[in-house]
CSV table of C-alpha atoms in Angstrom, one decimal:
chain,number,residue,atom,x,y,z
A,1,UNK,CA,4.5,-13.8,-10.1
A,2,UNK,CA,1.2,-15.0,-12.4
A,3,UNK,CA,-1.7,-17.3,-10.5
A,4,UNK,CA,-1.0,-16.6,-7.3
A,5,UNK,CA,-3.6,-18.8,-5.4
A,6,UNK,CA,-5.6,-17.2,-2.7
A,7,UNK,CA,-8.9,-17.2,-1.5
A,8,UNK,CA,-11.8,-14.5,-0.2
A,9,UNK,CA,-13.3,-15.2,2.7
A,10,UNK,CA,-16.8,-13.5,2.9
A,11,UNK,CA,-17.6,-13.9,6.5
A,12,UNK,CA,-18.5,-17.6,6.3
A,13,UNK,CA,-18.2,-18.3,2.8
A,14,UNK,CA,-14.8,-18.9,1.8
A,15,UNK,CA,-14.2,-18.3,-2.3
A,16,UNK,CA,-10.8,-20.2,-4.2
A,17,UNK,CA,-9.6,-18.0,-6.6
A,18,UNK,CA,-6.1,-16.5,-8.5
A,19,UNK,CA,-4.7,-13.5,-8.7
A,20,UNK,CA,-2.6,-12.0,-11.5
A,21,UNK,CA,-1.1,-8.6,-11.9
A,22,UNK,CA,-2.5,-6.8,-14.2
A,23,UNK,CA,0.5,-3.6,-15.0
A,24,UNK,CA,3.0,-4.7,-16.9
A,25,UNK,CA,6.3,-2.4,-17.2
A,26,UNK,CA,6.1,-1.0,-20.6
A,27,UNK,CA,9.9,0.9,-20.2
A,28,UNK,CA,12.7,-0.1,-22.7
A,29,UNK,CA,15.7,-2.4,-20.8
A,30,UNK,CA,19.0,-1.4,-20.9
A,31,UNK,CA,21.7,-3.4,-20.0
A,32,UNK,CA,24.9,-2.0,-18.6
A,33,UNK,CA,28.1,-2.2,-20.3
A,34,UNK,CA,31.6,-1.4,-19.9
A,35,UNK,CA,32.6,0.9,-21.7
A,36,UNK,CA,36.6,0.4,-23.4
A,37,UNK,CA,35.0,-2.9,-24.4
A,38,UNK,CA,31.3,-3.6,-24.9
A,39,UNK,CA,31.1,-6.0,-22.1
A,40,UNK,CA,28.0,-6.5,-20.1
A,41,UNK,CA,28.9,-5.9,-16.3
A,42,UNK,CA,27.9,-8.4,-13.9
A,43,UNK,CA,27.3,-8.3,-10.2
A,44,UNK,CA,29.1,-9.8,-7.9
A,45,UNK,CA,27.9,-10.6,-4.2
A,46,UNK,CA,31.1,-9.8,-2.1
A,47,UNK,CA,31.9,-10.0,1.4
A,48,UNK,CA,34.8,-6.8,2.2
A,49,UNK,CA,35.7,-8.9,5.3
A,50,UNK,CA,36.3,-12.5,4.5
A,51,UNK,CA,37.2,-10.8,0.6
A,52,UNK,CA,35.7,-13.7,-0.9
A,53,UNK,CA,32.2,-13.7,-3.4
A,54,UNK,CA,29.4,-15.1,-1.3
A,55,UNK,CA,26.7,-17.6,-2.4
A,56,UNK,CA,22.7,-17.0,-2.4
A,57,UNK,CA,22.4,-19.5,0.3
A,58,UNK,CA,25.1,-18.4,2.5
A,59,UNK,CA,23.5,-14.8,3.1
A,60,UNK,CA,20.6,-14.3,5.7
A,61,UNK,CA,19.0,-11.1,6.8
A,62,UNK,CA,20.3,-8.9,9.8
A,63,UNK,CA,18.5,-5.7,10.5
A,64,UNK,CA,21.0,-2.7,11.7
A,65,UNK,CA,19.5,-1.4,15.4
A,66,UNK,CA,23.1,0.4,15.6
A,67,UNK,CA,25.7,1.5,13.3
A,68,UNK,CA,27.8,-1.8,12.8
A,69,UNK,CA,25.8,-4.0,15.1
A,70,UNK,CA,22.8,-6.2,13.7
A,71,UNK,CA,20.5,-8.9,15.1
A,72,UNK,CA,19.9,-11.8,12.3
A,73,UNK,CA,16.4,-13.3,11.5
A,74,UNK,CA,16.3,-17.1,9.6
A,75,UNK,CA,13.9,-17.5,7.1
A,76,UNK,CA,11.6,-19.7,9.7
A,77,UNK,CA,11.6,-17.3,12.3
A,78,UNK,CA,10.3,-14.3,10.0
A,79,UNK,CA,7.6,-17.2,8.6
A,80,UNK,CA,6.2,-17.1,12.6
A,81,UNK,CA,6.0,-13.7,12.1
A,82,UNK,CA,3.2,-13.7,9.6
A,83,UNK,CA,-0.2,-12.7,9.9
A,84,UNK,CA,-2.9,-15.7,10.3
A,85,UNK,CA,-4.8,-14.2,6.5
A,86,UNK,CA,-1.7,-15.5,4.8
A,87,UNK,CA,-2.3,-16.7,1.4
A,88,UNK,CA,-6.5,-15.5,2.1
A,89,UNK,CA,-8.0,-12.3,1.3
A,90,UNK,CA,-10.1,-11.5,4.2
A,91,UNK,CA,-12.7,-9.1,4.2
A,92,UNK,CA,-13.3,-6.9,6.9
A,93,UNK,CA,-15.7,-4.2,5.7
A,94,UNK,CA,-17.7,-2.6,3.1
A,95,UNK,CA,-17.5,1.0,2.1
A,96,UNK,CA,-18.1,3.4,-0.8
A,97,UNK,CA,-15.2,3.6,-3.2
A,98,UNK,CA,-15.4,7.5,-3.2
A,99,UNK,CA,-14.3,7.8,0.5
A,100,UNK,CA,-10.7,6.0,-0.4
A,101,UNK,CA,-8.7,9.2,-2.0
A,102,UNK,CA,-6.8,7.3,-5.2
A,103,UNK,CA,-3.1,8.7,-3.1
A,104,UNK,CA,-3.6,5.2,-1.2
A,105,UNK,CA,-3.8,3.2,-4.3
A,106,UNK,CA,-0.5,1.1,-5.4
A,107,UNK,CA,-0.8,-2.3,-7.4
A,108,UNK,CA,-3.8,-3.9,-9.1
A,109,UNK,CA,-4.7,-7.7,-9.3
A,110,UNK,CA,-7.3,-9.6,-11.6
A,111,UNK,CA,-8.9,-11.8,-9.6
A,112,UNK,CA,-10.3,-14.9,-11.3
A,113,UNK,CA,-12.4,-17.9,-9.9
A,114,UNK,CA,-11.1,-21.5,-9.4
A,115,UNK,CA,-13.3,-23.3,-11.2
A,116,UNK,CA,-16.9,-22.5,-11.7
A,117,UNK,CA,-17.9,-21.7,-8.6
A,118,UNK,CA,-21.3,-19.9,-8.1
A,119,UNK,CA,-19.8,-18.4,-5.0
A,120,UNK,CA,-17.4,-15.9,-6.9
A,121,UNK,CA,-20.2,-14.9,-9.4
A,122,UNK,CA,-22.5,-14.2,-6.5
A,123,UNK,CA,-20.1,-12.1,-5.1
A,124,UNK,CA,-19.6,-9.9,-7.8
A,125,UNK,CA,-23.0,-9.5,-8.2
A,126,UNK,CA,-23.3,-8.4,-4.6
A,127,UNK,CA,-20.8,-6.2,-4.8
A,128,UNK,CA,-22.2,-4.5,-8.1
A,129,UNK,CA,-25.9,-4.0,-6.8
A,130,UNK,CA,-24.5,-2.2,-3.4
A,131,UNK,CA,-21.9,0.0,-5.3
A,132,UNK,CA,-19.8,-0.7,-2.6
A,133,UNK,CA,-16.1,-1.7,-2.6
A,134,UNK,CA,-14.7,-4.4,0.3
A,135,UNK,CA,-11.9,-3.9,2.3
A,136,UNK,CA,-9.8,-6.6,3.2
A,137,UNK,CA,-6.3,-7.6,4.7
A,138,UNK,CA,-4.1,-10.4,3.0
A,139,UNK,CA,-0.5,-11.3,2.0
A,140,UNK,CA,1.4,-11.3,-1.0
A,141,UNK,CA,4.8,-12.3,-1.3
A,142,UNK,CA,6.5,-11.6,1.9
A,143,UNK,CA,4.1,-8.5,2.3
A,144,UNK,CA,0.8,-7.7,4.6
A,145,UNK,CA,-1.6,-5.1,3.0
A,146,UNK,CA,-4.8,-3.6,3.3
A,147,UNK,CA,-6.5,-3.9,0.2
A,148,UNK,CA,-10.1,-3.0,-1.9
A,149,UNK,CA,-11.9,-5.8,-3.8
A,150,UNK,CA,-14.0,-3.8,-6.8
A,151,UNK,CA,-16.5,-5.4,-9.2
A,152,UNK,CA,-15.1,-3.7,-12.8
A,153,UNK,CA,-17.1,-5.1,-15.8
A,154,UNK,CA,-17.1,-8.6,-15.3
A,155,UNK,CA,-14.7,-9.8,-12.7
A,156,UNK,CA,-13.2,-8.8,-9.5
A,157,UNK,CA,-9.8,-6.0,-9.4
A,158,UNK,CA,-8.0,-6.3,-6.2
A,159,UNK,CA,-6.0,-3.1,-5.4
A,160,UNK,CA,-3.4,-3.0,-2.5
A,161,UNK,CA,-2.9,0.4,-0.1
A,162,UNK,CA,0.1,2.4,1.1
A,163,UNK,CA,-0.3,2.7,4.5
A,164,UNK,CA,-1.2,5.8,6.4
A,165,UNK,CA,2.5,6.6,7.5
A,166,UNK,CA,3.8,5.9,3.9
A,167,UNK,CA,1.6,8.5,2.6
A,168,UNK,CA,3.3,11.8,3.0
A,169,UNK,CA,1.9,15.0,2.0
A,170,UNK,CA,2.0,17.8,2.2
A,171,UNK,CA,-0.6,20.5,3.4
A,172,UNK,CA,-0.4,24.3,2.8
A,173,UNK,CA,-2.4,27.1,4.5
A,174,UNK,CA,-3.8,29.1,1.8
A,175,UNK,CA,-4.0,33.1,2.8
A,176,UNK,CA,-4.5,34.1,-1.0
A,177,UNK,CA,-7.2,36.4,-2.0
A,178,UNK,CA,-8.7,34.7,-5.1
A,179,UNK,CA,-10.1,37.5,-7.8
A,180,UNK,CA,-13.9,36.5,-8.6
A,181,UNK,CA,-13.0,37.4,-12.1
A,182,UNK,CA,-9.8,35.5,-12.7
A,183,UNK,CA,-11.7,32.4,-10.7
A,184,UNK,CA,-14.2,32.9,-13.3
A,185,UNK,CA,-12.2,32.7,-16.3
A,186,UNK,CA,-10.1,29.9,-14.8
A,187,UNK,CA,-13.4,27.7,-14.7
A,188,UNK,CA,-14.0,28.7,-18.3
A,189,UNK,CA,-10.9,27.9,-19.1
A,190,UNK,CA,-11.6,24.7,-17.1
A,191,UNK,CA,-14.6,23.9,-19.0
A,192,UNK,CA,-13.2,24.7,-22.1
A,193,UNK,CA,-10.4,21.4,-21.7
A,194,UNK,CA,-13.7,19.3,-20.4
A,195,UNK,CA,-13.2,15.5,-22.1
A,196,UNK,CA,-13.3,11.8,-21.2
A,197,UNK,CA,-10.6,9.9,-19.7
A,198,UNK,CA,-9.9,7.3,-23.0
A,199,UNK,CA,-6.8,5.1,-21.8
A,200,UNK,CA,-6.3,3.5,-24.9
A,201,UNK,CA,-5.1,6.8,-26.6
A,202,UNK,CA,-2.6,8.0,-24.0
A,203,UNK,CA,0.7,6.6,-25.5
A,204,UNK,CA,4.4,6.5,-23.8
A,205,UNK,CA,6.1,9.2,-26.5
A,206,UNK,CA,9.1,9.2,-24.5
A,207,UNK,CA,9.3,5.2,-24.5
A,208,UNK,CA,7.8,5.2,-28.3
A,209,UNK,CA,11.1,7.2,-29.4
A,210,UNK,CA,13.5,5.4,-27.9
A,211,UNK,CA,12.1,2.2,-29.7
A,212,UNK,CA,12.3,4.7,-32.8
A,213,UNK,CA,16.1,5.1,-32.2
A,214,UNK,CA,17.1,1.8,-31.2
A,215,UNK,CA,15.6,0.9,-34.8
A,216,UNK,CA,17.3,4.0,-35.8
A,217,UNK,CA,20.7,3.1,-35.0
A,218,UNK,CA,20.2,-0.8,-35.9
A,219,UNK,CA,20.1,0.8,-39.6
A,220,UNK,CA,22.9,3.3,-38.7
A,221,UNK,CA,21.1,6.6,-38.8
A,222,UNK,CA,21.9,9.7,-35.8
A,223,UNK,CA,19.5,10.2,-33.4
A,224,UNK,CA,17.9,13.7,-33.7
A,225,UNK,CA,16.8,15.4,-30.9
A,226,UNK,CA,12.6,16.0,-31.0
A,227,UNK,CA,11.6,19.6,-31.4
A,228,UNK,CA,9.9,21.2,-28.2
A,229,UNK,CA,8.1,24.1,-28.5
A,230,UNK,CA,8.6,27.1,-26.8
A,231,UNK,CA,5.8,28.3,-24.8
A,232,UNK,CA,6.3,32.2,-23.7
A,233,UNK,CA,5.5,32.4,-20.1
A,234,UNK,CA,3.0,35.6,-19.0
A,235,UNK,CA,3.6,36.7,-15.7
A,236,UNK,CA,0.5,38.5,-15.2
A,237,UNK,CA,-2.2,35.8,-14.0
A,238,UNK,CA,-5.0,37.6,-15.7
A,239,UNK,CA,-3.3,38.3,-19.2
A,240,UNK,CA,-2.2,34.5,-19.0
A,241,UNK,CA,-5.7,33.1,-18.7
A,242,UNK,CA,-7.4,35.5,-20.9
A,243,UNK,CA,-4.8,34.4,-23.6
A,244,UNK,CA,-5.4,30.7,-22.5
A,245,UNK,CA,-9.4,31.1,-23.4
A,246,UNK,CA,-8.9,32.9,-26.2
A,247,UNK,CA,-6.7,30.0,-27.7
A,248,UNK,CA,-9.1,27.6,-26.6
């Protein structure tokens, strides 16, 4: 869904802009196809009751509350039911990017200005000279979110949040005496794998061979199987990281 049309509202000042995703799906698609004949399969909306296929505009939305037994919404009634931000980003704090662990982050948005307004430029200045990242509440789609509007480069990224309950993880109680020397040479070993994080060189290998073998098989070759190599696992901990640094 490209321009989407929003807006920011900065307390008073209220700020036109779009919004675009900016991941793309990079995976190979696959269509499914029968296979005796090499058919694409096609899906078929069908009613088990009635036994008859059922038209887009002939389904509406029921949500189960027991087994067999639904209450129905219509499209207007679940339009009531939106918050008052929809179609406006609305800001609600400020806070330092740091305190949001990355576990809450889902999709991210480019967020261009409507024109030329000074008012979008201004606020990504502001937001650049505090450091600081706004949180704010809007709607996308049929979908309320919390959400963080960052200044990156030259333009606003907009970056909607799994809620609190969606999150689940999982904490453990650690009771483990850690050895001061193997914490030691784990650091080393740490500091020894020390780089930068440079995106552009991190490629999709599993992705890049399948486009290898659907080229592959257009010209009629077999698809070999990659070679993995095979690691021999230590089970002493000290032994393993000792060898570790050494390779290092």
């Amino acid at each position: 869904m490209p321009n989407i049309h929003s807006s920011i509202n900065f307390a008073l000042v209220n700020i036109p802009v779009t919004m675009n995703p900016i991941i793309r799906n990079n995976d190979t698609s696959f269509n499914q196809l029968h296979e005796k004949c090499g058919s694409r399969i096609n899906y078929v909306k069908y009613c088990p009751k009635c036994k008859i296929k059922i038209k887009e505009q002939e389904i509406i939305k029921g949500y189960e509350y027991e087994q067999d037994k639904y209450i129905v919404f219509k499209k207007e009634e679940l339009e009531k039911l939106k918050p008052e931000n929809d179609k406006e980003i609305d800001i609600i704090s400020f806070v330092p990017l740091k305190e949001i662990d990355p576990i809450y982050f889902e999709k991210s948005y480019d967020i261009d200005a409507v024109g030329k307004g000074k008012a979008y430029f201004l606020f990504c200045e502001a937001l650049k000279k505090s450091n600081l990242v706004a949180l704010a509440k809007t709607v996308i789609g049929n979908k309320f979110y919390y959400c963080i509007l960052r200044f990156n480069a030259q333009n606003i990224i907009l970056t909607t949040l799994y809620f609190h309950e969606e999150v689940n993880i999982h904490k453990d109680e650690f009771n483990i005496k850690i050895d001061d020397k193997e914490l030691n040479l784990a650091i080393q070993l740490i500091s020894s794998l020390k780089g930068k994080f440079e995106p552009s060189k991190y490629k999709d290998e599993y992705q890049d061979n399948i486009k290898q073998a659907i080229e592959d098989k257009i010209d009629g070759k077999t698809i070999k199987a990659k070679r993995k190599s095979n690691k021999k696992q230590i089970s002493d901990l000290m032994e393993a990281l000792e060898k570790s640094l050494k390779s290092k």
